[in-house]
XYZ file of C-alpha atoms in Angstrom:
189
model
C -80.408 191.422 57.100
C -79.176 189.282 54.343
C -81.225 186.180 53.760
C -78.419 184.051 55.176
C -79.880 184.751 58.794
C -82.243 181.842 58.228
C -84.951 183.358 60.392
C -88.440 181.867 59.770
C -90.901 184.066 58.094
C -92.787 184.241 61.445
C -89.850 185.769 63.153
C -89.147 188.196 60.445
C -92.653 189.399 60.197
C -93.062 189.620 64.142
C -89.905 191.782 64.408
C -90.505 193.796 61.292
C -87.194 192.720 59.763
C -86.639 193.182 55.872
C -84.396 190.712 54.114
C -81.958 191.258 51.209
C -81.935 187.881 49.359
C -78.817 186.589 47.992
C -78.543 185.024 44.712
C -78.520 181.123 44.550
C -76.876 179.484 41.563
C -78.330 176.186 40.522
C -77.159 174.654 37.277
C -76.107 178.050 36.067
C -79.454 179.615 36.581
C -79.829 182.265 39.288
C -82.619 182.463 41.918
C -83.424 184.633 44.833
C -82.955 183.030 48.092
C -86.243 182.335 49.822
C -87.967 184.336 47.037
C -87.610 182.102 43.867
C -85.947 179.079 45.433
C -86.176 177.482 48.888
C -83.811 175.293 50.895
C -86.101 172.310 50.349
C -85.659 172.678 46.429
C -81.845 172.814 46.926
C -81.789 169.843 49.141
C -83.790 167.835 46.655
C -81.560 168.896 43.866
C -78.485 167.696 45.648
C -80.084 164.413 46.937
C -81.138 163.613 43.381
C -77.362 163.738 42.420
C -77.192 167.449 41.394
C -74.138 169.759 42.002
C -74.050 171.856 45.127
C -75.629 175.218 44.572
C -73.636 178.312 45.061
C -74.515 181.921 46.079
C -73.446 185.162 44.861
C -72.932 188.234 46.963
C -75.209 191.100 46.455
C -73.639 194.067 44.505
C -73.311 197.520 45.805
C -76.233 198.715 43.472
C -78.465 196.187 45.043
C -77.626 197.265 48.598
C -78.140 200.878 47.390
C -81.639 199.940 46.070
C -82.401 198.315 49.345
C -81.239 201.064 51.602
C -83.002 203.705 49.343
C -86.297 201.712 50.264
C -85.842 202.369 54.016
C -83.199 205.248 54.676
C -85.945 207.943 53.824
C -88.597 206.592 56.014
C -86.722 206.012 59.276
C -84.354 207.834 61.554
C -81.816 204.873 61.394
C -81.339 201.707 59.406
C -79.396 198.839 60.627
C -78.213 196.046 58.357
C -76.955 192.846 59.673
C -74.581 191.201 57.106
C -73.398 187.742 56.676
C -69.993 187.413 58.201
C -67.164 189.149 56.139
C -65.087 186.149 56.407
C -67.770 184.233 54.264
C -68.721 186.645 51.722
C -68.156 190.158 50.316
C -71.744 191.172 51.139
C -70.417 193.170 54.121
C -67.805 195.107 52.133
C -70.601 195.754 49.442
C -73.168 196.963 51.927
C -70.631 199.302 53.455
C -69.866 200.832 50.169
C -73.597 201.359 49.571
C -74.121 202.795 53.013
C -71.690 205.559 52.179
C -74.515 207.424 50.342
C -76.949 207.118 53.462
C -75.851 209.136 56.642
C -78.522 207.126 58.712
C -77.533 203.572 57.603
C -75.125 201.369 59.634
C -73.827 197.914 58.472
C -73.035 195.435 61.085
C -70.479 192.505 60.256
C -72.342 189.449 61.986
C -69.173 187.478 61.858
C -71.495 184.493 61.498
C -73.939 182.994 59.246
C -77.215 181.059 59.616
C -78.439 180.929 63.185
C -75.355 182.962 64.500
C -76.360 185.694 62.235
C -79.995 185.303 63.161
C -79.204 185.923 66.696
C -77.553 189.058 65.800
C -80.577 190.142 63.983
C -83.015 189.357 66.679
C -80.751 191.179 69.120
C -80.824 194.250 66.725
C -84.541 193.956 66.737
C -84.748 193.632 70.497
C -82.426 196.670 71.067
C -84.149 198.865 68.376
C -87.381 198.852 70.452
C -85.631 201.235 72.946
C -82.734 202.723 71.187
C -82.322 206.407 70.980
C -79.081 206.640 69.372
C -78.118 204.783 66.151
C -74.374 204.861 66.667
C -74.834 203.479 70.248
C -77.175 200.593 68.895
C -74.462 199.881 66.155
C -71.707 199.839 68.868
C -73.802 197.561 71.065
C -74.470 195.185 68.214
C -70.671 195.142 67.113
C -69.849 194.142 70.779
C -72.642 191.534 70.750
C -71.304 189.796 67.574
C -68.105 189.019 69.388
C -70.054 186.859 71.806
C -71.989 184.787 69.331
C -70.523 181.544 68.456
C -72.559 179.257 66.193
C -71.700 175.644 65.310
C -73.341 172.792 63.733
C -73.303 169.006 63.655
C -73.242 166.938 60.450
C -75.298 163.811 60.222
C -74.071 163.054 56.647
C -71.010 164.018 54.846
C -71.951 163.994 51.096
C -72.266 167.759 51.119
C -68.797 167.911 52.421
C -67.439 165.679 49.808
C -69.363 167.385 46.992
C -68.031 170.869 48.198
C -64.455 169.529 48.296
C -64.063 169.835 52.191
C -63.834 166.120 52.741
C -62.487 163.154 50.842
C -64.639 160.351 49.738
C -62.400 158.055 51.711
C -62.766 160.213 54.873
C -66.586 160.274 54.479
C -66.679 156.464 54.034
C -64.470 156.041 57.195
C -66.725 158.341 59.120
C -69.761 156.576 57.970
C -68.377 153.219 59.041
C -67.701 154.545 62.425
C -71.155 155.799 62.661
C -72.601 152.484 61.808
C -70.357 150.771 64.301
C -71.438 153.275 67.071
C -75.126 152.820 66.156
C -74.690 148.992 66.293
C -72.906 149.268 69.649
C -75.666 151.387 71.100
C -78.329 148.738 69.961
C -76.255 146.031 71.667
C -75.939 147.877 74.764
C -79.695 148.542 74.784
C -80.438 144.885 74.345
C -78.013 143.729 77.056
């Protein structure tokens, strides 16, 4: 999987899942996700006033190198990519897989925990799979049933990323304070 699946090292190890780290760019310097930079470092950087970090899709060549490490040793290789709507990783992995007849690339149609669920389902199905294409088809069908969402407890990342205005963030924060104050008052009554 791409590193965007956000699975813990324990889950990756327990399920024998290999990861292709995306490139994280912080202050014009490149790092490999979960290899040379961690989410904690990114959060600390932004909390200290730094710009949001960005990611860069892996190249076709990087995927070819990754597939080369596994295609010769296994009957089949399934790679779960970050959703094609979020990145060009899926397209690049598909182009790289053309050189390997036993590699199938699955568009998770998700990121983070949504993608992680697809990766874990792939590991579960792989335990009893006898046909690579049937496994890939089952995973493609599974991705249509995965819906991941998240709740924000702060909007500063949305403001920095240009997805929310400062005025909207201020308004939302004020509403949150009013809601919290009303909860406290109702508890006291």
